[in-house]
Amino acid sequence: MAFSFQYLLLLLFFASPSSAKHSFRPKALVLPVTKDASTLQYVTQIHQRTPLIPVNLVLDLGGQFLWVDCARKYKSSTFRPAHCESAQCSLADSSSCSFCDSPGCNNNTCSVMPDNTVTHTGTFGIVAQDIVSVRSTNGFNPGRTVAVPRFIFSCAPTFLLKGLAKGVSGMAGLGRTKIAFPSQLASTLNFHKKFAICLTSYSKGVVFFGDSPYVFLPNVNAAQGLIHTPLIINPVSTASAFFQGQPSSEYFIGVQSIKIDQKVVSNINKKLLSINKKGYGGTKISTVNPYTVLEASIFKAVTEAFIGARNYTRVAAVAPFEVCFDSHNVGSTRLGPAVPTIELVLQNNVSWFIFGANSVVAVKDNNVLCLGVVNGGKNPRTSIVIGGYQLENNLVQFDLASSRLGFSSLLFGRMTTCANFNFTSAL
Ligand SMILES: *[C@@H]1O[C@H](CO)[C@@H](O)[C@H](O)[C@H]1NC(C)=O
Ligand SMILES: *[C@@H]1O[C@H](CO)[C@@H](O)[C@H](O)[C@H]1NC(C)=O
Ligand SMILES: *[C@@H]1O[C@H](CO)[C@@H](O)[C@H](O)[C@H]1NC(C)=O
Ligand SMILES: *[C@@H]1O[C@H](CO)[C@@H](O)[C@H](O)[C@H]1NC(C)=O
């Protein structure tokens, strides 16, 4: 008996070399993020295909999935289109079956609608699978590389890249779908459905998939002391093109009011702060908007309160900003220029404080400061879009299982920045 049991083990071992190779179970993964200076887009890098090559992608926090240009230079021996009615198609929430003429495809391939969320262009693209590899982490350093053999993504035509940073070949969607990076990685690798972003405009920021610690030099675990507020689902898709009935894959939170230097900004129409039946209104977080966008009446109320709080003398606007003032007599603090603090009061009665480093942008050789928000006009789809500049050097965690957002506030207050993850491998 003992002998045959051993024999069986041996057989199993030799029969499944790949499962032995993949038995390493990481608790978290890490991706680097840099900011493209000309487009202000945040760009990350994964490795994909066989043989593996680096693929640069625009980071799209609310994006539905990974999409890449497969029409140009896509060569891979492990590329597999997803057959209609397969498990992959249903995970991808595809409701269409199409003809496809890219290499390796056939008449029986399902498709979805990849979205360039920068230019608001959506199109059809097939669902496919290929190997993706990402570095694991213990929260302190990157560790060994983890391969996900059949990562589901969508193939887009080359024209969809228009408007994206130079050198990228698609977008990395981190939204609320089953095949976006957070859920697909968590379910394939069996770790917590949580991820965190920490963006910065210099050097390298970071995305963590999985649970904390998220440690930045000198040994600051930014996951400690996070403030939490519920994540809200917008029932109507905010994508450029979508199948009817799909909810939005973006992350919404409930701003209840806005304060400037602790004073409530009056004149904000509360109706604009909630999401109506048609999916209009509310507040979302976006990495494809470089600056926060406010609906016109909110923009007016907030900018007037901001200027009024210190009687700043306005100077000529510097596009894309409308509200600029002389930077002389504005002191500086650890948290950036000493300007009025903007406070977003959220559900759970917690506040997201926006200090000088995230609220104003220095222009004209630092002689002028502009409030780093832009006017979204009347009747935009979403009333408040918290953009990249306001997120920088704040750790923001998305806990999908308990549908809540955690934020650290500006890390400068803890003597670190999002550029301080130690990317030197511990191996
Ligand atoms: C796809 O289907 C059409 C019609 O059924 C057929 O004429 C064509 O040859 C098929 N193409 C491929 C690549 O299978
Ligand atoms: C701003 O200036 C006005 C008129 O000059 C003055 O009445 C007001 O007190 C000032 N407010 C602040 C906050 O300094
Ligand atoms: C919300 O919190 C603030 C300060 O933390 C407190 O002054 C206020 O009373 C609270 N409001 C509610 C409705 O709990
Ligand atoms: C970064 O991590 C590496 C590997 O653990 C370590 O050798 C190095 O000292 C760390 N860098 C700093 C600045 O602590």
Coordinates of C-alpha atoms and ligand atoms in Angstrom, one line a residue:
M1 CA 0.0 0.0 0.0
A2 CA 2.7 2.5 1.1
F3 CA 4.6 1.8 -2.0
S4 CA 1.8 2.4 -4.4
F5 CA 0.9 5.6 -2.5
Q6 CA 4.4 6.9 -3.1
Y7 CA 4.2 5.9 -6.7
L8 CA 0.9 7.8 -7.0
L9 CA 2.5 10.9 -5.5
L10 CA 5.4 10.6 -8.0
L11 CA 3.0 10.3 -10.8
L12 CA 1.1 13.4 -9.7
F13 CA 4.3 15.3 -9.4
F14 CA 5.5 14.5 -12.8
A15 CA 2.0 14.8 -14.3
S16 CA 1.6 18.4 -13.1
P17 CA 4.9 20.2 -13.2
S18 CA 3.1 23.5 -13.9
S19 CA 1.0 23.3 -10.7
A20 CA 4.2 22.6 -8.7
K21 CA 5.8 25.7 -10.3
H22 CA 2.8 27.9 -9.4
S23 CA 2.4 26.7 -5.9
F24 CA 4.0 29.9 -4.6
R25 CA 1.1 31.9 -3.3
P26 CA 1.8 35.6 -3.0
K27 CA -0.2 37.7 -0.6
A28 CA 0.1 40.8 -2.7
L29 CA 1.4 42.1 -6.0
V30 CA 2.9 45.4 -7.0
L31 CA 3.0 47.5 -10.1
P32 CA 5.1 50.6 -10.7
V33 CA 3.4 53.8 -11.9
T34 CA 5.0 56.8 -13.5
K35 CA 3.4 60.0 -14.7
D36 CA 3.7 60.9 -18.3
A37 CA 4.9 64.6 -18.4
S38 CA 3.1 65.6 -21.6
T39 CA -0.3 63.9 -21.1
L40 CA -0.3 63.8 -17.3
Q41 CA -1.5 60.2 -17.6
Y42 CA -0.3 57.6 -15.1
V43 CA 1.4 54.8 -16.8
T44 CA 2.1 51.3 -15.5
Q45 CA 3.9 48.3 -16.9
I46 CA 3.1 44.6 -16.9
H47 CA 4.7 41.7 -18.7
Q48 CA 2.5 39.7 -21.1
R49 CA 2.6 37.1 -23.8
T50 CA 5.0 34.2 -24.7
P51 CA 7.8 35.1 -24.9
L52 CA 7.0 37.7 -22.2
I53 CA 7.5 41.3 -23.2
P54 CA 7.0 44.6 -21.2
V55 CA 3.7 46.3 -22.0
N56 CA 3.1 49.9 -21.0
L57 CA -0.5 50.8 -20.1
V58 CA -2.4 53.9 -19.0
L59 CA -3.7 53.2 -15.5
D60 CA -7.5 53.6 -15.5
L61 CA -8.8 53.3 -11.9
G62 CA -12.5 52.8 -13.0
G63 CA -11.7 51.0 -16.2
Q64 CA -13.5 47.8 -16.9
F65 CA -10.6 45.5 -17.9
L66 CA -7.2 45.3 -19.5
W67 CA -7.4 46.2 -23.2
V68 CA -4.4 46.2 -25.5
D69 CA -3.8 46.9 -29.2
C70 CA -3.7 43.4 -30.7
A71 CA -3.7 44.6 -34.3
R72 CA -0.1 45.7 -34.3
K73 CA 2.9 43.7 -33.2
Y74 CA 1.0 41.2 -31.1
K75 CA 2.9 38.0 -31.2
S76 CA 2.4 35.3 -28.6
S77 CA 2.2 31.5 -28.7
T78 CA -0.1 31.5 -25.7
F79 CA -2.8 33.9 -27.1
R80 CA -6.3 32.3 -27.0
P81 CA -9.5 34.0 -28.2
A82 CA -12.5 33.2 -25.9
H83 CA -15.1 31.0 -27.5
C84 CA -18.7 32.3 -27.4
E85 CA -20.6 31.0 -24.4
S86 CA -17.4 30.0 -22.6
A87 CA -16.8 30.8 -18.9
Q88 CA -14.4 33.6 -19.9
C89 CA -17.2 35.3 -22.0
S90 CA -19.6 35.2 -19.1
L91 CA -17.0 36.5 -16.7
A92 CA -16.3 39.3 -19.1
D93 CA -20.1 40.0 -19.1
S94 CA -20.1 39.8 -22.9
S95 CA -23.4 39.7 -24.7
S96 CA -22.1 39.5 -28.3
C97 CA -20.5 37.0 -30.5
S98 CA -18.6 38.2 -33.5
F99 CA -16.4 37.6 -36.5
C100 CA -12.8 38.3 -35.8
D101 CA -9.9 38.4 -38.2
S102 CA -6.9 38.9 -35.9
P103 CA -4.4 36.0 -35.8
G104 CA -5.6 33.0 -33.9
C105 CA -9.2 34.1 -33.9
N106 CA -12.3 32.5 -35.4
N107 CA -15.9 33.2 -36.1
N108 CA -16.9 32.1 -32.7
T109 CA -15.3 34.7 -30.4
C110 CA -17.1 36.8 -27.9
S111 CA -16.6 40.5 -27.6
V112 CA -16.8 43.4 -25.2
M113 CA -16.4 47.2 -25.6
P114 CA -13.0 48.4 -24.7
D115 CA -13.1 52.1 -23.8
N116 CA -10.5 54.8 -24.2
T117 CA -11.7 56.8 -21.2
V118 CA -9.3 59.7 -22.0
T119 CA -11.0 60.5 -25.3
H120 CA -14.3 58.8 -24.5
T121 CA -14.1 56.4 -27.4
G122 CA -15.6 53.0 -27.2
T123 CA -15.5 50.2 -29.8
F124 CA -15.8 46.4 -30.1
G125 CA -13.0 44.2 -29.2
I126 CA -12.8 40.4 -28.7
V127 CA -12.2 38.7 -25.4
A128 CA -8.9 36.8 -25.2
Q129 CA -6.6 35.2 -22.8
D130 CA -2.8 35.3 -22.5
I131 CA -0.2 35.0 -19.8
V132 CA 0.5 38.1 -17.7
S133 CA 3.3 38.4 -15.2
V134 CA 3.5 40.7 -12.2
R135 CA 5.9 41.1 -9.3
S136 CA 4.8 39.8 -5.9
T137 CA 5.5 41.8 -2.7
N138 CA 5.6 41.4 1.0
G139 CA 4.6 45.0 1.3
F140 CA 8.2 46.2 1.7
N141 CA 10.0 45.3 -1.6
P142 CA 9.1 43.5 -4.8
G143 CA 9.6 39.8 -4.6
R144 CA 9.5 37.0 -7.1
T145 CA 7.5 37.3 -10.3
V146 CA 4.1 35.7 -10.5
A147 CA 2.6 34.4 -13.7
V148 CA -1.1 34.3 -14.4
P149 CA -1.3 31.9 -17.3
R150 CA -4.8 32.7 -18.7
F151 CA -5.4 36.4 -17.9
I152 CA -8.6 37.6 -19.6
F153 CA -8.4 40.9 -21.5
S154 CA -9.8 42.5 -24.6
C155 CA -8.1 43.2 -28.0
A156 CA -8.7 46.6 -29.4
P157 CA -7.9 48.1 -32.8
T158 CA -4.9 50.4 -33.0
F159 CA -7.0 53.6 -33.4
L160 CA -8.2 53.2 -29.8
L161 CA -4.7 54.3 -28.6
K162 CA -5.2 57.8 -29.9
G163 CA -4.8 60.3 -27.2
L164 CA -2.8 58.1 -24.9
A165 CA 0.7 58.6 -23.7
K166 CA 3.5 57.7 -26.1
G167 CA 4.7 54.2 -25.9
V168 CA 1.6 52.7 -24.3
S169 CA -0.3 49.9 -26.0
G170 CA -3.6 50.0 -24.0
M171 CA -5.2 50.7 -20.7
A172 CA -5.1 48.8 -17.4
G173 CA -8.6 48.8 -15.9
L174 CA -8.9 48.5 -12.1
G175 CA -12.7 48.9 -12.0
R176 CA -15.5 47.0 -10.4
T177 CA -15.9 44.1 -12.8
K178 CA -15.0 40.4 -12.5
I179 CA -12.2 40.7 -15.0
A180 CA -10.6 44.0 -14.1
F181 CA -7.1 43.6 -12.5
P182 CA -8.2 43.6 -8.8
S183 CA -10.9 40.9 -9.0
Q184 CA -9.1 38.7 -11.6
L185 CA -5.8 38.7 -9.7
A186 CA -7.5 38.2 -6.4
S187 CA -9.6 35.2 -7.5
T188 CA -6.8 33.6 -9.6
L189 CA -4.2 33.9 -6.9
N190 CA -6.6 33.6 -4.0
F191 CA -5.9 36.7 -2.0
H192 CA -8.0 39.5 -0.6
K193 CA -10.1 41.6 -2.9
K194 CA -8.4 44.8 -2.0
F195 CA -6.0 47.1 -3.8
A196 CA -4.4 50.4 -3.2
I197 CA -3.0 53.2 -5.3
C198 CA -0.3 55.7 -4.4
L199 CA 0.4 58.1 -7.2
T200 CA 3.1 60.7 -7.5
S201 CA 4.3 63.1 -10.1
Y202 CA 8.0 62.4 -9.6
S203 CA 9.9 59.1 -9.7
K204 CA 7.7 56.0 -9.3
G205 CA 4.4 55.6 -7.6
V206 CA 2.8 52.2 -6.9
V207 CA -0.3 50.0 -7.1
F208 CA -0.7 47.2 -4.6
F209 CA -3.1 44.3 -5.3
G210 CA -4.0 42.4 -2.1
D211 CA -3.8 43.3 1.5
S212 CA -1.4 45.5 3.4
P213 CA 1.3 46.2 4.7
Y214 CA 2.0 49.0 2.2
V215 CA 5.4 50.2 3.4
F216 CA 7.2 53.4 2.2
L217 CA 10.7 54.4 3.3
P218 CA 11.6 55.1 6.0
N219 CA 9.4 52.2 7.2
V220 CA 6.0 53.9 7.2
N221 CA 3.1 51.5 6.7
A222 CA 0.6 53.8 4.9
A223 CA -2.2 51.3 5.5
Q224 CA -2.2 52.1 9.2
G225 CA -4.8 54.7 10.3
L226 CA -6.8 54.7 7.1
I227 CA -10.1 56.6 7.2
H228 CA -13.0 54.7 5.7
T229 CA -16.1 55.7 3.8
P230 CA -18.5 53.5 1.8
L231 CA -18.0 52.9 -1.9
I232 CA -21.2 53.5 -3.9
I233 CA -22.3 51.8 -7.0
N234 CA -23.6 53.8 -9.9
P235 CA -26.4 51.6 -11.4
V236 CA -25.9 53.1 -14.9
S237 CA -22.6 52.4 -16.8
T238 CA -20.4 55.5 -17.3
A239 CA -18.4 53.9 -20.1
S240 CA -18.4 55.4 -23.6
A241 CA -20.1 52.3 -25.0
F242 CA -21.8 49.6 -23.1
F243 CA -24.5 46.9 -23.1
Q244 CA -27.7 48.0 -21.5
G245 CA -28.2 47.2 -17.9
Q246 CA -24.5 47.2 -17.0
P247 CA -23.6 49.2 -13.8
S248 CA -20.7 51.6 -13.8
S249 CA -17.3 50.0 -13.2
E250 CA -16.1 53.2 -11.6
Y251 CA -15.6 54.0 -7.9
F252 CA -18.1 56.5 -6.4
I253 CA -18.1 57.9 -2.9
G254 CA -20.7 60.0 -1.1
V255 CA -19.6 63.7 -0.7
Q256 CA -22.2 65.2 1.7
S257 CA -20.8 68.7 1.8
I258 CA -17.6 70.7 1.1
K259 CA -15.9 72.9 3.7
I260 CA -13.1 75.5 3.1
D261 CA -11.1 76.3 6.3
Q262 CA -13.9 74.5 8.3
K263 CA -16.7 76.6 6.9
V264 CA -19.4 74.9 4.9
V265 CA -19.6 76.1 1.3
S266 CA -23.2 77.2 1.0
N267 CA -25.0 77.3 -2.4
I268 CA -24.1 73.8 -3.3
N269 CA -27.2 72.1 -4.7
K270 CA -27.4 68.8 -2.7
K271 CA -29.2 67.1 -5.5
L272 CA -26.0 67.2 -7.6
L273 CA -24.2 65.3 -4.9
S274 CA -26.2 62.1 -5.2
I275 CA -26.6 59.8 -8.1
N276 CA -30.0 59.9 -9.8
K277 CA -31.9 57.1 -11.6
K278 CA -30.2 57.9 -14.9
G279 CA -26.8 57.6 -13.3
Y280 CA -26.1 61.4 -13.3
G281 CA -24.5 63.2 -10.4
G282 CA -22.4 62.0 -7.5
T283 CA -18.7 61.9 -6.9
K284 CA -16.2 59.5 -8.4
I285 CA -12.5 59.0 -8.3
S286 CA -10.5 59.0 -11.5
T287 CA -6.9 58.6 -12.6
V288 CA -7.6 59.6 -16.1
N289 CA -8.6 63.2 -15.1
P290 CA -5.4 65.0 -14.2
Y291 CA -7.3 67.5 -12.0
T292 CA -10.5 67.5 -10.1
V293 CA -13.5 68.5 -12.2
L294 CA -16.5 70.2 -10.6
E295 CA -19.9 70.8 -12.1
A296 CA -20.3 74.5 -13.0
S297 CA -22.3 75.7 -9.9
I298 CA -20.2 73.7 -7.5
F299 CA -17.1 75.1 -9.2
K300 CA -18.3 78.6 -8.7
A301 CA -19.2 78.1 -5.1
V302 CA -16.0 76.4 -4.1
T303 CA -13.6 78.7 -6.0
E304 CA -15.4 81.8 -4.5
A305 CA -15.2 80.4 -1.0
F306 CA -11.5 79.5 -1.5
I307 CA -10.5 83.0 -2.8
G308 CA -12.7 84.7 -0.2
A309 CA -11.2 82.8 2.7
R310 CA -7.9 84.8 2.4
N311 CA -8.9 87.7 0.2
Y312 CA -6.5 86.6 -2.5
T313 CA -6.0 89.0 -5.4
R314 CA -6.8 87.1 -8.5
V315 CA -4.5 87.2 -11.5
A316 CA -5.0 86.2 -15.1
A317 CA -6.1 82.6 -15.5
V318 CA -3.6 80.0 -16.7
A319 CA -5.3 77.2 -18.6
P320 CA -6.8 74.8 -17.8
F321 CA -7.3 76.6 -14.5
E322 CA -9.6 79.6 -14.0
V323 CA -8.7 80.6 -10.5
C324 CA -5.1 81.9 -10.0
F325 CA -3.5 84.3 -7.6
D326 CA -0.2 85.8 -6.8
S327 CA 1.9 83.4 -4.8
H328 CA 3.7 86.1 -2.8
N329 CA 2.7 86.2 0.8
V330 CA 1.6 82.6 0.6
G331 CA 3.7 80.8 3.2
S332 CA 4.8 77.2 2.8
T333 CA 4.2 74.3 5.2
R334 CA 5.0 70.6 5.4
L335 CA 1.8 70.0 3.5
G336 CA 2.4 72.4 0.7
P337 CA 1.6 76.1 0.2
A338 CA -0.3 77.6 3.2
V339 CA -3.6 78.0 1.4
P340 CA -7.1 77.3 2.8
T341 CA -7.8 73.6 3.5
I342 CA -10.5 72.0 1.4
E343 CA -12.5 69.4 3.2
L344 CA -14.8 66.8 1.5
V345 CA -17.2 65.6 4.1
L346 CA -18.1 62.0 3.3
Q347 CA -20.6 59.3 4.3
N348 CA -19.8 58.1 7.8
N349 CA -19.1 61.8 8.7
V350 CA -15.5 61.5 7.9
S351 CA -13.5 64.1 6.1
W352 CA -11.0 64.0 3.2
F353 CA -8.7 67.0 3.8
I354 CA -7.1 68.5 0.8
F355 CA -4.0 70.5 1.7
G356 CA -1.9 72.9 -0.4
A357 CA 0.2 70.2 -2.0
N358 CA -2.9 68.7 -3.6
S359 CA -5.1 71.8 -4.0
V360 CA -2.9 74.4 -5.8
V361 CA -0.5 74.1 -8.7
A362 CA 2.5 76.5 -9.1
V363 CA 2.8 78.0 -12.6
K364 CA 4.7 80.9 -14.2
D365 CA 8.0 80.1 -12.4
N366 CA 6.2 79.7 -9.1
N367 CA 5.0 83.3 -9.1
V368 CA 1.4 82.3 -9.5
L369 CA -0.6 79.6 -7.8
C370 CA -3.8 78.2 -9.4
L371 CA -6.5 76.2 -7.7
G372 CA -6.0 72.8 -9.3
V373 CA -9.6 72.2 -10.2
V374 CA -11.4 72.6 -13.5
N375 CA -14.9 73.7 -14.5
G376 CA -16.9 70.7 -15.7
G377 CA -19.7 72.9 -17.1
K378 CA -23.4 72.4 -16.7
N379 CA -25.1 69.0 -16.4
P380 CA -22.0 66.8 -16.6
R381 CA -22.5 63.1 -16.1
T382 CA -20.7 63.1 -12.7
S383 CA -20.8 66.3 -10.5
I384 CA -17.5 65.8 -8.9
V385 CA -14.5 63.9 -10.3
I386 CA -11.6 63.7 -7.9
G387 CA -8.6 63.7 -10.3
G388 CA -5.0 62.5 -10.2
Y389 CA -3.4 65.7 -8.8
Q390 CA -5.6 65.5 -5.7
L391 CA -4.8 61.9 -5.2
E392 CA -1.0 62.2 -5.4
N393 CA 1.0 61.2 -2.3
N394 CA -2.2 59.9 -0.6
L395 CA -2.6 56.2 -0.3
V396 CA -6.1 55.2 -1.3
Q397 CA -7.3 51.7 -0.7
F398 CA -10.3 50.0 -2.3
D399 CA -11.8 47.1 -0.4
L400 CA -14.1 45.4 -2.8
A401 CA -15.4 42.7 -0.4
S402 CA -16.6 45.2 2.1
S403 CA -17.2 47.9 -0.5
R404 CA -15.4 50.7 1.3
L405 CA -12.7 53.1 0.5
G406 CA -9.8 53.9 2.9
F407 CA -7.6 56.9 2.5
S408 CA -4.5 58.0 4.3
S409 CA -4.5 61.8 3.8
L410 CA -1.3 63.4 2.6
L411 CA 1.6 61.2 3.4
F412 CA 3.9 64.3 3.8
G413 CA 2.4 64.5 7.3
R414 CA 4.0 61.2 8.0
M415 CA 7.3 62.1 6.5
T416 CA 7.0 60.0 3.4
T417 CA 5.6 60.1 -0.2
C418 CA 4.2 57.8 -2.7
A419 CA 7.6 57.8 -4.5
N420 CA 9.1 56.1 -1.5
F421 CA 8.2 52.5 -2.1
N422 CA 11.5 50.5 -2.2
F423 CA 11.5 49.0 -5.6
T424 CA 14.8 47.2 -5.0
S425 CA 14.0 43.6 -5.0
A426 CA 14.6 41.8 -1.7
L427 CA 15.7 38.6 -3.6
Ligands
LIG1 C1 -16.9 32.7 -40.8 O1 -18.3 32.4 -41.1 C2 -18.7 32.7 -42.4 C3 -20.2 32.4 -42.6 O2 -20.6 31.4 -41.7 C4 -17.8 31.9 -43.4 O3 -18.2 32.2 -44.7 C5 -16.3 32.2 -43.2 O4 -15.5 31.4 -44.0 C6 -16.0 31.9 -41.7 N1 -14.6 32.4 -41.5 C7 -13.8 31.8 -40.7 C8 -12.4 32.4 -40.6 O5 -14.0 30.7 -40.1
LIG2 C1 -11.5 90.7 2.9 O1 -11.6 92.1 2.5 C2 -12.8 92.7 2.9 C3 -12.8 94.1 2.2 O2 -11.5 94.6 2.0 C4 -12.9 92.8 4.4 O3 -14.1 93.4 4.8 C5 -12.8 91.3 4.9 O4 -12.8 91.3 6.3 C6 -11.6 90.6 4.4 N1 -11.7 89.2 4.8 C7 -10.6 88.5 5.3 C8 -10.9 87.0 5.6 O5 -9.5 89.0 5.4
LIG3 C1 -19.5 65.1 12.2 O1 -18.2 65.2 12.7 C2 -17.9 66.5 13.2 C3 -16.5 66.6 13.6 O2 -15.8 65.4 13.6 C4 -18.9 66.9 14.3 O3 -18.6 68.2 14.8 C5 -20.3 66.8 13.8 O4 -21.2 67.0 14.9 C6 -20.6 65.4 13.2 N1 -21.9 65.4 12.6 C7 -22.7 64.4 12.7 C8 -24.0 64.5 12.0 O5 -22.4 63.4 13.4
LIG4 C1 15.7 48.7 -0.2 O1 15.6 47.4 -0.1 C2 16.8 46.7 -0.3 C3 16.5 45.2 -0.3 O2 15.9 44.8 0.9 C4 17.8 47.1 0.8 O3 19.0 46.4 0.6 C5 18.0 48.6 0.8 O4 18.7 48.9 1.9 C6 16.6 49.3 0.9 N1 16.8 50.7 0.7 C7 16.7 51.6 1.7 C8 16.9 53.0 1.3 O5 16.4 51.2 2.8

